[in-house]
Amino acid sequence: MTDEQRTFAFVVYPGFTVLDLVGPLQVLSALANTDQRYRVVVVGETLDGLGTDTPLGVSPSHTFADVPAPYALLVPGGGVPTMRALSHEPLLAYLRSAAAGAELVTSVCTGSLLLGAAGLLEGRPATTHWMFRDVLRAFGAEPVARRWVEDGPVITAAGVSAGIDLALHIVERLAGTEAARNVQFGVEYDPQPPLGPLDWSNPPFGPLRPLREQVLGEGLADNPELLEKLLAHA
Amino acid sequence: MTDEQRTFAFVVYPGFTVLDLVGPLQVLSALANTDQRYRVVVVGETLDGLGTDTPLGVSPSHTFADVPAPYALLVPGGGVPTMRALSHEPLLAYLRSAAAGAELVTSVCTGSLLLGAAGLLEGRPATTHWMFRDVLRAFGAEPVARRWVEDGPVITAAGVSAGIDLALHIVERLAGTEAARNVQFGVEYDPQPPLGPLDWSNPPFGPLRPLREQVLGEGLADNPELLEKLLAHA
């Protein structure tokens, strides 16, 4: 690493949705492997191993304190554990201070709610997992139904797998079309969903309000003030 | 967990490509979260943490010995570390013994070379990362250029991100179209590659033979016999 390297800090916290992180981590690691201007790290509050929303455990490469001023931040989302993290001040404090000097502040899925809780989405268009899109209003953001939403330095992506598209867009933005194409071939991203694209005229799971209330209620049981604020938009 | 549960064993080894594993792990964990007939575990030779091809460390939930007879196996691929793993007998022995009783034996990317090294692809059509497709012949397999190739219990997927498509196909095969659609909405898999689909008439990186020779040569430096066998097809 050199002083001139631009560091992408991928943020982890207990129980996050692992594909939210790993999709863009794989893509941006491929960039860093071929372009010495970039460096990728995984940052956590400590170096301890963490659980995810799957049986895979993970461990960060650096602490928040090790990487106070990254070039770019990426924040993954999740379900109940992410709602819990909305009240975890050490995480929010890192997001605020790291974002202040960052050129890119990005999220995948409900990671955008964490950006919102850190006060970073006020007045911005943004997106998140489709089930939680309306909740963004609680943080002063304007919800947008797109794969990713770019507002200057802040880019938020839709749910889970959208982080791969986000990351390829970032590679294109930073290093150009040829670099993005090479990375896309490297991870052989030529998607063929067996059932085709999602049919947004007919999403499953019935009314979303009770589902959202349950996830928010369980995750924010210890923070009734924030819970009330979010439920007003759920 | 109950005796009736069908266990998906996701195999890890040092240095594997993390998205190969995490794409299908996220999809099949979503199935297991809503269908109690299924259970997902991550198996390693020991419970120790492992490096990946990114700065993210991972740790398995179980050892090979803990899960001798899974319902399904999924083997991720990678670059040089995967070529090294082609000579790692404890891993190959687990793949052989676990596959013998499994209903599904699957791989992502160059994970299919590991299935091949374990003797599991003899006479079968199969696929892998596009750069290594020809090498499958060294294991008696017939290379096929498709997103995934299904031959009875053995399903091999193309490179890295292809594991997501593979896993949604597995959900559909096991639990039906509605379940697969629900999981697809859950992980919001509605891909929008910024540069569109891959243009296979114009792949990058120039001639593949020197690249393959380098990766195989470095990974198989200690196994000249296997190296020679693979180079004959590289």
Coordinates of C-alpha atoms in Angstrom, one line a residue, chain A residues 66-211:
Chain A
D66 CA -7.2 1.5 11.5
V67 CA -9.0 3.1 8.6
P68 CA -10.3 6.5 9.8
A69 CA -10.3 8.2 6.4
P70 CA -11.1 5.8 3.5
Y71 CA -11.6 6.9 0.0
A72 CA -14.9 5.0 -0.2
L73 CA -17.3 3.4 2.2
L74 CA -19.6 0.4 1.5
V75 CA -22.3 -0.5 4.0
P76 CA -24.2 -3.8 3.7
G77 CA -27.7 -4.3 5.0
G78 CA -29.7 -7.1 6.6
G79 CA -32.8 -7.8 8.6
V80 CA -33.3 -7.6 12.3
P81 CA -29.5 -7.3 13.1
T82 CA -29.3 -4.3 10.8
M83 CA -32.3 -2.7 12.5
R84 CA -30.4 -3.3 15.8
A85 CA -27.3 -1.7 14.3
L86 CA -29.3 1.5 13.7
S87 CA -28.9 2.2 17.4
H88 CA -25.3 1.1 17.7
E89 CA -23.4 4.4 18.2
P90 CA -19.8 3.2 17.6
L91 CA -20.9 2.0 14.1
L92 CA -22.8 5.2 13.3
A93 CA -20.0 7.4 14.6
Y94 CA -17.6 5.6 12.3
L95 CA -19.9 6.0 9.3
R96 CA -20.2 9.8 10.1
S97 CA -16.5 10.4 10.5
A98 CA -15.4 8.2 7.6
A99 CA -18.0 9.6 5.3
A100 CA -17.0 13.2 6.0
G101 CA -13.8 12.8 4.1
A102 CA -14.8 10.1 1.6
E103 CA -15.2 10.5 -2.1
L104 CA -17.8 7.7 -2.3
V105 CA -20.4 6.7 0.4
T106 CA -22.3 3.6 -0.7
S107 CA -24.7 1.0 0.6
V108 CA -26.4 -2.2 -0.5
C109 CA -29.9 -3.2 0.6
T110 CA -31.0 -1.8 4.1
G111 CA -27.4 -0.6 4.5
S112 CA -28.9 2.7 3.3
L113 CA -31.0 2.8 6.5
L114 CA -27.6 2.8 8.4
L115 CA -26.5 5.7 6.2
G116 CA -29.8 7.4 7.0
A117 CA -29.4 6.8 10.8
A118 CA -25.9 8.4 10.5
G119 CA -27.6 11.5 9.0
L120 CA -26.0 11.0 5.6
L121 CA -29.1 10.8 3.4
E122 CA -30.9 14.0 4.4
G123 CA -32.4 15.6 1.3
R124 CA -31.0 12.9 -1.0
P125 CA -32.7 10.5 -3.4
A126 CA -31.8 7.0 -2.3
T127 CA -32.9 3.3 -2.6
T128 CA -32.8 0.2 -0.5
H129 CA -34.4 -3.3 -0.4
W130 CA -37.8 -3.0 -2.1
M131 CA -39.6 -4.0 1.1
F132 CA -38.1 -1.2 3.1
R133 CA -38.1 1.6 0.5
D134 CA -40.7 3.8 2.1
V135 CA -38.8 3.7 5.4
L136 CA -36.1 5.9 3.9
R137 CA -38.4 8.9 4.3
A138 CA -37.9 8.7 8.1
F139 CA -34.3 9.8 7.4
G140 CA -35.2 12.7 5.1
A141 CA -34.4 10.8 2.0
E142 CA -36.5 10.5 -1.2
P143 CA -37.1 6.8 -2.0
V144 CA -36.4 5.9 -5.6
A145 CA -37.3 2.5 -7.2
R146 CA -34.1 1.8 -9.1
R147 CA -31.3 -0.7 -9.1
W148 CA -28.9 1.9 -7.7
V149 CA -29.3 5.7 -7.1
E150 CA -26.4 8.0 -7.5
D151 CA -26.5 11.4 -5.9
G152 CA -23.0 12.9 -6.1
P153 CA -20.8 11.0 -3.7
V154 CA -23.6 8.9 -2.3
I155 CA -24.7 5.8 -4.2
T156 CA -27.3 3.5 -2.7
A157 CA -28.2 0.1 -4.2
A158 CA -31.4 -2.0 -4.0
G159 CA -31.6 -5.3 -2.2
V160 CA -28.8 -7.9 -1.7
S161 CA -27.7 -8.9 -5.2
A162 CA -27.9 -5.3 -6.4
G163 CA -24.5 -4.7 -4.9
I164 CA -22.9 -6.5 -7.9
D165 CA -24.4 -4.0 -10.3
L166 CA -23.5 -1.1 -8.1
A167 CA -19.9 -2.2 -7.9
L168 CA -19.5 -2.6 -11.6
H169 CA -20.9 0.9 -12.0
I170 CA -18.3 2.1 -9.5
V171 CA -15.5 0.4 -11.5
E172 CA -16.8 2.1 -14.6
R173 CA -17.0 5.5 -12.9
L174 CA -13.5 5.3 -11.5
A175 CA -11.5 3.2 -14.0
G176 CA -13.5 3.3 -17.2
T177 CA -15.5 1.0 -19.5
E178 CA -12.7 -1.3 -20.4
A179 CA -11.8 -2.0 -16.8
A180 CA -15.4 -2.6 -15.9
R181 CA -15.8 -5.0 -18.8
N182 CA -12.7 -6.9 -17.8
V183 CA -13.9 -7.3 -14.2
Q184 CA -17.3 -8.4 -15.5
F185 CA -15.7 -11.1 -17.5
G186 CA -13.5 -12.0 -14.5
V187 CA -16.5 -12.7 -12.3
E188 CA -18.4 -14.0 -15.4
Y189 CA -21.4 -11.8 -14.6
D190 CA -23.7 -12.8 -17.4
P191 CA -26.9 -13.3 -15.3
Q192 CA -29.5 -15.8 -16.4
P193 CA -32.1 -16.0 -13.6
P194 CA -33.9 -19.3 -14.2
L195 CA -37.3 -17.5 -13.9
G196 CA -36.2 -14.4 -15.7
P197 CA -36.4 -10.9 -14.4
L198 CA -38.6 -10.0 -11.4
D199 CA -42.2 -9.2 -12.2
W200 CA -42.7 -6.0 -10.2
S201 CA -46.4 -6.0 -11.0
N202 CA -46.8 -9.1 -8.7
P203 CA -44.4 -9.1 -5.7
P204 CA -44.9 -11.9 -3.1
F205 CA -45.3 -11.9 0.7
G206 CA -48.6 -10.1 0.7
P207 CA -49.0 -6.7 2.5
L208 CA -45.6 -5.5 3.5
R209 CA -46.6 -3.4 6.5
P210 CA -46.9 -6.2 9.1
L211 CA -43.6 -7.8 7.9

